[in-house]
Amino acid sequence: MNVDIFGYFAAILTTAAFLPQLIKTLKTKKADDVSLTTLIMFIIGVLSWIIYGYKISSKPILIANLITLILNLLILISKIYFSKNKN
């Protein structure tokens, strides 16, 4: 059995976990409850995973974290945008 299957399975689940937050943020146009500090720390961590995945040539790590980065950058951008346009 190819062990990468577990990597892809984990990648799908952990990446998809951010979709509900992004959808809720875009629908409600609110992100007050999303911690800016947590988002920034998480994005830095994801960037570190991307570097690590690249260095060890791990497709599951790279793919999952690139998608996770995009989703979390969208959440961050939404948070900043909606907080500036509250009025």
PDB file of C-alpha atoms in Angstrom:
ATOM      1  CA  MET A   1       0.000   0.000   0.000  1.00  0.00           C
ATOM      2  CA  ASN A   2       1.307   3.443  -0.947  1.00  0.00           C
ATOM      3  CA  VAL A   3       1.678   5.550   2.199  1.00  0.00           C
ATOM      4  CA  ASP A   4       1.034   8.762   0.209  1.00  0.00           C
ATOM      5  CA  ILE A   5      -2.661   7.862   0.222  1.00  0.00           C
ATOM      6  CA  PHE A   6      -2.763   8.873   3.898  1.00  0.00           C
ATOM      7  CA  GLY A   7      -1.066  12.140   3.020  1.00  0.00           C
ATOM      8  CA  TYR A   8      -3.626  12.916   0.345  1.00  0.00           C
ATOM      9  CA  PHE A   9      -6.508  11.931   2.652  1.00  0.00           C
ATOM     10  CA  ALA A  10      -5.174  14.195   5.410  1.00  0.00           C
ATOM     11  CA  ALA A  11      -4.588  16.948   2.863  1.00  0.00           C
ATOM     12  CA  ILE A  12      -8.170  16.824   1.620  1.00  0.00           C
ATOM     13  CA  LEU A  13      -9.701  16.886   5.104  1.00  0.00           C
ATOM     14  CA  THR A  14      -7.485  19.545   6.648  1.00  0.00           C
ATOM     15  CA  THR A  15      -7.717  21.778   3.594  1.00  0.00           C
ATOM     16  CA  ALA A  16     -11.488  21.426   3.230  1.00  0.00           C
ATOM     17  CA  ALA A  17     -11.882  22.368   6.898  1.00  0.00           C
ATOM     18  CA  PHE A  18     -11.361  26.031   5.949  1.00  0.00           C
ATOM     19  CA  LEU A  19     -14.111  26.157   3.328  1.00  0.00           C
ATOM     20  CA  PRO A  20     -16.992  26.600   5.819  1.00  0.00           C
ATOM     21  CA  GLN A  21     -15.238  29.590   7.412  1.00  0.00           C
ATOM     22  CA  LEU A  22     -14.557  31.197   4.040  1.00  0.00           C
ATOM     23  CA  ILE A  23     -18.127  30.620   2.856  1.00  0.00           C
ATOM     24  CA  LYS A  24     -19.583  32.003   6.100  1.00  0.00           C
ATOM     25  CA  THR A  25     -17.311  35.055   5.938  1.00  0.00           C
ATOM     26  CA  LEU A  26     -18.292  35.801   2.346  1.00  0.00           C
ATOM     27  CA  LYS A  27     -22.025  35.239   2.959  1.00  0.00           C
ATOM     28  CA  THR A  28     -22.277  37.302   6.146  1.00  0.00           C
ATOM     29  CA  LYS A  29     -19.640  39.838   5.101  1.00  0.00           C
ATOM     30  CA  LYS A  30     -18.352  39.650   8.662  1.00  0.00           C
ATOM     31  CA  ALA A  31     -15.123  38.259  10.044  1.00  0.00           C
ATOM     32  CA  ASP A  32     -15.065  39.901  13.466  1.00  0.00           C
ATOM     33  CA  ASP A  33     -14.789  36.556  15.246  1.00  0.00           C
ATOM     34  CA  VAL A  34     -11.805  35.439  13.170  1.00  0.00           C
ATOM     35  CA  SER A  35      -8.603  36.201  15.068  1.00  0.00           C
ATOM     36  CA  LEU A  36      -6.145  38.223  12.991  1.00  0.00           C
ATOM     37  CA  THR A  37      -3.215  36.973  15.081  1.00  0.00           C
ATOM     38  CA  THR A  38      -4.257  33.357  14.583  1.00  0.00           C
ATOM     39  CA  LEU A  39      -4.643  33.850  10.830  1.00  0.00           C
ATOM     40  CA  ILE A  40      -1.216  35.457  10.472  1.00  0.00           C
ATOM     41  CA  MET A  41       0.479  32.793  12.596  1.00  0.00           C
ATOM     42  CA  PHE A  42      -1.287  30.048  10.657  1.00  0.00           C
ATOM     43  CA  ILE A  43      -0.316  31.529   7.279  1.00  0.00           C
ATOM     44  CA  ILE A  44       3.331  31.717   8.368  1.00  0.00           C
ATOM     45  CA  GLY A  45       3.109  28.076   9.479  1.00  0.00           C
ATOM     46  CA  VAL A  46       1.574  27.051   6.152  1.00  0.00           C
ATOM     47  CA  LEU A  47       4.348  28.870   4.283  1.00  0.00           C
ATOM     48  CA  SER A  48       6.842  26.874   6.343  1.00  0.00           C
ATOM     49  CA  TRP A  49       5.060  23.633   5.391  1.00  0.00           C
ATOM     50  CA  ILE A  50       5.223  24.654   1.726  1.00  0.00           C
ATOM     51  CA  ILE A  51       8.977  25.206   1.961  1.00  0.00           C
ATOM     52  CA  TYR A  52       9.397  21.884   3.774  1.00  0.00           C
ATOM     53  CA  GLY A  53       7.216  20.028   1.260  1.00  0.00           C
ATOM     54  CA  TYR A  54       9.216  21.502  -1.601  1.00  0.00           C
ATOM     55  CA  LYS A  55      12.546  20.573  -0.003  1.00  0.00           C
ATOM     56  CA  ILE A  56      11.525  16.945   0.537  1.00  0.00           C
ATOM     57  CA  SER A  57       9.574  16.739  -2.758  1.00  0.00           C
ATOM     58  CA  SER A  58       6.295  15.787  -1.069  1.00  0.00           C
ATOM     59  CA  LYS A  59       3.327  16.381  -3.353  1.00  0.00           C
ATOM     60  CA  PRO A  60       0.695  15.806  -0.624  1.00  0.00           C
ATOM     61  CA  ILE A  61       2.307  18.410   1.641  1.00  0.00           C
ATOM     62  CA  LEU A  62       2.788  20.890  -1.200  1.00  0.00           C
ATOM     63  CA  ILE A  63      -0.676  20.582  -2.711  1.00  0.00           C
ATOM     64  CA  ALA A  64      -2.537  20.659   0.590  1.00  0.00           C
ATOM     65  CA  ASN A  65      -0.649  23.629   1.928  1.00  0.00           C
ATOM     66  CA  LEU A  66      -0.816  25.636  -1.295  1.00  0.00           C
ATOM     67  CA  ILE A  67      -4.603  25.262  -1.306  1.00  0.00           C
ATOM     68  CA  THR A  68      -4.762  25.955   2.440  1.00  0.00           C
ATOM     69  CA  LEU A  69      -2.648  29.080   1.911  1.00  0.00           C
ATOM     70  CA  ILE A  70      -5.002  30.357  -0.780  1.00  0.00           C
ATOM     71  CA  LEU A  71      -8.096  29.732   1.366  1.00  0.00           C
ATOM     72  CA  ASN A  72      -6.578  31.424   4.402  1.00  0.00           C
ATOM     73  CA  LEU A  73      -5.322  34.379   2.383  1.00  0.00           C
ATOM     74  CA  LEU A  74      -8.887  34.805   1.111  1.00  0.00           C
ATOM     75  CA  ILE A  75     -10.170  34.714   4.695  1.00  0.00           C
ATOM     76  CA  LEU A  76      -7.517  37.267   5.719  1.00  0.00           C
ATOM     77  CA  ILE A  77      -8.334  39.558   2.788  1.00  0.00           C
ATOM     78  CA  SER A  78     -12.060  39.246   3.572  1.00  0.00           C
ATOM     79  CA  LYS A  79     -11.446  40.061   7.226  1.00  0.00           C
ATOM     80  CA  ILE A  80      -9.471  43.184   6.341  1.00  0.00           C
ATOM     81  CA  TYR A  81     -11.908  44.257   3.614  1.00  0.00           C
ATOM     82  CA  PHE A  82     -15.086  43.736   5.642  1.00  0.00           C
ATOM     83  CA  SER A  83     -13.643  45.399   8.750  1.00  0.00           C
ATOM     84  CA  LYS A  84     -12.765  48.503   6.692  1.00  0.00           C
ATOM     85  CA  ASN A  85     -16.212  48.595   5.073  1.00  0.00           C
ATOM     86  CA  LYS A  86     -18.320  48.171   8.219  1.00  0.00           C
ATOM     87  CA  ASN A  87     -20.049  51.494   7.826  1.00  0.00           C
TER      88      ASN A  87
END
